Amino acid sequence: MEQVIQQIVNGFALGFIYALIALGYSLVYGIIRLINFAHGDIIMVGAYVALFSYLLANLGFVPALIVAMILCSLLGVTIERVAYKPLREAPRIAALITAIGVSFLLEYGFQLFFGPQQRAFPKFFKTVHYKVGLLSVTNEQIFILILAVFLMLVLNFIVMKTRIGMAMRAVSFDKDAARLMGINVDNVISATFALGTALAAAAGMLLGLYYQQIDPLMGFTPGLKAFISAVIGGIGSIPGAMIGGLVLGITEVLVVSLGYSTFKDGVAFLLLILVLLIRPRGIFGEKVVEKV
Amino acid sequence: MIEQFLSQFMSSYQIQILSFIGIFTILAISLDIINGYTGQFSIGHAGFMAVGGYVAAYLTFYHQIPFVLATIAGALTAAFFGLLIGIPTLRLRGDYLAIATLGFAEIIRVILLNLDVVGGARGFAGIANLSNFDTVFFFTIVSFLLLYNFTRSSYGRALQSIREDETAAECMGVPTTYFKVLAFVVAAFFAGLAGSLYGHYLMFLHPNDFGLLRSIEILLMIVLGGMGNLWGAFLGAIVLSILPEALRDYQGIVYVLAVIYLIGVAISYQKGKQNLVRWFAGIVVAGVGVALLLIYGKELIIKYAGQMRMIIYSILLILMMIFQPSGLFGLARDLTLPLRRRLRGVKA
């Protein structure tokens, strides 16, 4: 029993990372209805930027985090402008194929330039174990938790309380009406990409801390799992992404601890298909009415 | 029979490439039924291929069932899985479906990796060599004819009506759910068939051969050739079966870049007809750029040729979608339009 609770505690850290990625996914999906497959690979780019800013400039965790977030925002906006914007009016399948292309370009481009091998992710601080009753918690886990929650609160504030956030909600509700109201839709979409990819960069660093190693293909699977979390929680809902991420993270850790680690990645998809069959709009999702 | 005839003037390596063109043609045209004709989005085609390949190989390996029967059994099993994954499409549209198909293929791969009876993570070795160029050729022709007629039947038109506007199709009385599931079942059947041909040709199967990369490869074939057109899918299968072989040495890379350049010239001509001077200046600059790259980048190209494959694939995907969404087949159609009009005596 203690072991199960211990695993759930471990699952929390992973779950919060998934939730962070899921938020970015959900944000972008909400505004242009595109599964940005490249979102997962932005995670990888974020982790690499952090790694190199540590190796080359010896930056600490928070400066490296800021550098990674800024560079990834720029990358995200560039991808949006170059690859997705020309296809905004095209059939959705065209944009999806392009997104897959961008994702593969990032993965294999990084393999070409930085090699396919795994690299050790720097330990930005010394691991300390805390004993709480029978459970053991590391300071990294606590840190992941605090940072994830902090970023979620910031995101919630931006989306709910600021002008640009209001514009984002308007565009995601009805793009054409928003344009008629004088909102610069292109800029709002770019801002959304910047915000979403910045979250992905942060998640990349946390993922690096969690697994302690990074490689060019590290982002794809967590990216998909984050999308699954977003679907479980209900696309477009911030608490939904959090709950979905936690459900998935904890399930995954439990499956591994039961000795079925080879089935780890299969379970997430199984969960997805179940949710889609039973409650396609997710836990917190709103019912979408088909408009003609 | 045909293989003997061809072997008089082709190496066995070239015949093998031809066989793979056949197998990939079946995969591409069947995926085109889902993605091109019905407008649904599947990126899990390798999953169906794996089911067909493993079931057929299991039957011939353990029960010595004749190849044709085993292949049909494999294809039917794949079709059943197509039904299983088709059912969630009752509720899902577009993007969710993409993730669901991807997840489904991934689940199949994970299960196969843990299934000891077919070799698990070691792979399934010792499959009898029951398919050769002749069988592949035969099955490719039959599949193409069947699917060609299917797309031109009332069923095919119903699928296309779903692609054009699902809501409108439903209003016109097309049972969209039924046809979407049907598209999956038919496509999965032929993918399973191709899987059986693949396994009995290579005499070895490994779950990781059927990962996301394989699905993307098949997707790229229909994107490159032009979606919603079986000839386009066929063209894409030819190009993408030859491309990796051509990228193995420097001479091949020169050819590939030259062909890509010519296609670029043709596409930009389609877009820039109004300003021919600008178009001409553009292609001269690009041509000089390609030539310089080939001359001065020779060593780099040779060094990274192996790793460049996926990068070239992904850039092709993006560029095709932005500049030539109707694919190479659509490009050929557009370029020859004035000629065909003249032949028919229609004034432009």
PDB file of C-alpha atoms in Angstrom, chain A residues 29 33-35 37 82-83 86-87 92-98 100-102 104-105 108-109 111-112 116 220 224 227-228 231 235 262-263 265-266 269-270 272-273 276-280 290 292, chain B residues 35-36 39-41 43 85 87-88 91-100 102-104 106-107 109-111 114 167 212-213 216 219 223 227 304 307-308 310-311 314-315 317-318 321-322 325:
ATOM      1  CA  TYR A  29      -5.714  23.837 -30.560  1.00  0.00           C
ATOM      2  CA  ARG A  33      -8.150  23.900 -34.346  1.00  0.00           C
ATOM      3  CA  LEU A  34      -4.856  22.323 -35.311  1.00  0.00           C
ATOM      4  CA  ILE A  35      -3.062  19.530 -33.496  1.00  0.00           C
ATOM      5  CA  PHE A  37       2.443  17.862 -33.689  1.00  0.00           C
ATOM      6  CA  VAL A  82       6.167  30.054 -42.193  1.00  0.00           C
ATOM      7  CA  ALA A  83       4.379  26.724 -42.126  1.00  0.00           C
ATOM      8  CA  PRO A  86      -0.269  29.891 -45.572  1.00  0.00           C
ATOM      9  CA  LEU A  87      -2.591  26.976 -44.828  1.00  0.00           C
ATOM     10  CA  ARG A  92      -7.526  20.938 -42.154  1.00  0.00           C
ATOM     11  CA  ILE A  93      -5.858  17.763 -43.310  1.00  0.00           C
ATOM     12  CA  ALA A  94      -3.256  19.868 -45.165  1.00  0.00           C
ATOM     13  CA  ALA A  95      -2.326  21.733 -41.994  1.00  0.00           C
ATOM     14  CA  LEU A  96      -2.102  18.463 -40.047  1.00  0.00           C
ATOM     15  CA  ILE A  97       0.269  16.967 -42.614  1.00  0.00           C
ATOM     16  CA  THR A  98       2.382  20.113 -42.470  1.00  0.00           C
ATOM     17  CA  ILE A 100       3.817  16.333 -38.965  1.00  0.00           C
ATOM     18  CA  GLY A 101       6.401  17.603 -41.446  1.00  0.00           C
ATOM     19  CA  VAL A 102       7.540  20.340 -39.050  1.00  0.00           C
ATOM     20  CA  PHE A 104       9.972  15.477 -38.217  1.00  0.00           C
ATOM     21  CA  LEU A 105      12.081  18.357 -39.483  1.00  0.00           C
ATOM     22  CA  TYR A 108      15.857  14.863 -37.546  1.00  0.00           C
ATOM     23  CA  GLY A 109      17.386  18.318 -37.955  1.00  0.00           C
ATOM     24  CA  GLN A 111      19.745  14.584 -34.886  1.00  0.00           C
ATOM     25  CA  LEU A 112      21.850  15.848 -37.769  1.00  0.00           C
ATOM     26  CA  PRO A 116      21.235  11.063 -32.142  1.00  0.00           C
ATOM     27  CA  PHE A 220       7.298  13.284 -29.542  1.00  0.00           C
ATOM     28  CA  LEU A 224       1.245  13.000 -27.787  1.00  0.00           C
ATOM     29  CA  PHE A 227      -2.479  15.876 -26.114  1.00  0.00           C
ATOM     30  CA  ILE A 228      -4.160  12.794 -24.674  1.00  0.00           C
ATOM     31  CA  VAL A 231      -8.467  15.330 -24.455  1.00  0.00           C
ATOM     32  CA  ILE A 235      -9.693  20.494 -24.735  1.00  0.00           C
ATOM     33  CA  THR A 262       6.797  -2.228 -22.005  1.00  0.00           C
ATOM     34  CA  PHE A 263       3.084  -1.456 -22.074  1.00  0.00           C
ATOM     35  CA  ASP A 265       3.050   3.883 -23.989  1.00  0.00           C
ATOM     36  CA  GLY A 266       0.178   1.651 -25.025  1.00  0.00           C
ATOM     37  CA  PHE A 269      -3.528   5.468 -26.045  1.00  0.00           C
ATOM     38  CA  LEU A 270      -5.897   2.910 -24.585  1.00  0.00           C
ATOM     39  CA  LEU A 272      -7.521   7.983 -24.991  1.00  0.00           C
ATOM     40  CA  ILE A 273      -9.645   5.605 -27.033  1.00  0.00           C
ATOM     41  CA  LEU A 276     -13.209   9.170 -26.828  1.00  0.00           C
ATOM     42  CA  LEU A 277     -15.726   6.358 -26.767  1.00  0.00           C
ATOM     43  CA  ILE A 278     -17.326   7.165 -23.429  1.00  0.00           C
ATOM     44  CA  ARG A 279     -17.069  10.933 -23.128  1.00  0.00           C
ATOM     45  CA  PRO A 280     -15.485  12.521 -26.197  1.00  0.00           C
ATOM     46  CA  GLU A 290     -22.080  21.409 -34.956  1.00  0.00           C
ATOM     47  CA  VAL A 292     -23.482  24.653 -40.518  1.00  0.00           C
TER      48      VAL A 292
ATOM     49  CA  ASN B  35      -7.330  10.086 -46.486  1.00  0.00           C
ATOM     50  CA  GLY B  36      -7.841  11.076 -50.081  1.00  0.00           C
ATOM     51  CA  GLY B  39     -11.222  13.033 -46.256  1.00  0.00           C
ATOM     52  CA  GLN B  40     -10.616  11.318 -42.906  1.00  0.00           C
ATOM     53  CA  PHE B  41      -7.165  11.413 -41.453  1.00  0.00           C
ATOM     54  CA  ILE B  43      -1.780   8.003 -39.545  1.00  0.00           C
ATOM     55  CA  ILE B  85     -10.957   1.482 -35.204  1.00  0.00           C
ATOM     56  CA  ILE B  87     -16.274   2.539 -34.800  1.00  0.00           C
ATOM     57  CA  PRO B  88     -14.746   5.440 -32.833  1.00  0.00           C
ATOM     58  CA  ARG B  91     -18.051  10.159 -32.884  1.00  0.00           C
ATOM     59  CA  LEU B  92     -14.772  11.653 -33.924  1.00  0.00           C
ATOM     60  CA  ARG B  93     -13.974  14.131 -36.583  1.00  0.00           C
ATOM     61  CA  GLY B  94     -10.661  15.001 -38.127  1.00  0.00           C
ATOM     62  CA  ASP B  95      -8.015  15.637 -35.556  1.00  0.00           C
ATOM     63  CA  TYR B  96      -9.119  13.278 -32.811  1.00  0.00           C
ATOM     64  CA  LEU B  97      -9.287  10.540 -35.373  1.00  0.00           C
ATOM     65  CA  ALA B  98      -5.673  11.158 -36.366  1.00  0.00           C
ATOM     66  CA  ILE B  99      -4.485  10.673 -32.799  1.00  0.00           C
ATOM     67  CA  ALA B 100      -6.759   7.667 -32.305  1.00  0.00           C
ATOM     68  CA  LEU B 102      -1.852   6.684 -34.356  1.00  0.00           C
ATOM     69  CA  GLY B 103      -2.571   5.342 -30.899  1.00  0.00           C
ATOM     70  CA  PHE B 104      -4.188   2.238 -32.301  1.00  0.00           C
ATOM     71  CA  GLU B 106       1.069   2.062 -31.433  1.00  0.00           C
ATOM     72  CA  ILE B 107      -0.980  -0.321 -29.277  1.00  0.00           C
ATOM     73  CA  ARG B 109       3.105  -2.493 -32.060  1.00  0.00           C
ATOM     74  CA  VAL B 110       3.409  -2.699 -28.271  1.00  0.00           C
ATOM     75  CA  ILE B 111       1.309  -5.885 -28.170  1.00  0.00           C
ATOM     76  CA  ASN B 114       5.263  -8.556 -26.087  1.00  0.00           C
ATOM     77  CA  THR B 167     -23.006  17.688 -43.039  1.00  0.00           C
ATOM     78  CA  LEU B 212       4.942   5.785 -36.889  1.00  0.00           C
ATOM     79  CA  LEU B 213       7.724   6.232 -39.451  1.00  0.00           C
ATOM     80  CA  ILE B 216       4.254   8.613 -42.277  1.00  0.00           C
ATOM     81  CA  LEU B 219       1.181   9.155 -45.959  1.00  0.00           C
ATOM     82  CA  VAL B 223       0.683  13.518 -50.410  1.00  0.00           C
ATOM     83  CA  MET B 227      -4.455  12.750 -52.611  1.00  0.00           C
ATOM     84  CA  TYR B 304      25.309  13.156 -44.126  1.00  0.00           C
ATOM     85  CA  GLN B 307      20.705  11.112 -42.135  1.00  0.00           C
ATOM     86  CA  MET B 308      19.329  13.476 -44.731  1.00  0.00           C
ATOM     87  CA  MET B 310      14.030  12.066 -43.041  1.00  0.00           C
ATOM     88  CA  ILE B 311      14.904  15.747 -43.365  1.00  0.00           C
ATOM     89  CA  SER B 314       9.767  16.343 -43.923  1.00  0.00           C
ATOM     90  CA  ILE B 315      10.690  19.326 -46.088  1.00  0.00           C
ATOM     91  CA  LEU B 317       5.785  17.224 -46.859  1.00  0.00           C
ATOM     92  CA  ILE B 318       5.709  20.885 -45.856  1.00  0.00           C
ATOM     93  CA  MET B 321       1.241  21.046 -48.744  1.00  0.00           C
ATOM     94  CA  ILE B 322       1.934  24.763 -49.079  1.00  0.00           C
ATOM     95  CA  PRO B 325      -1.488  20.429 -52.458  1.00  0.00           C
TER      96      PRO B 325
END
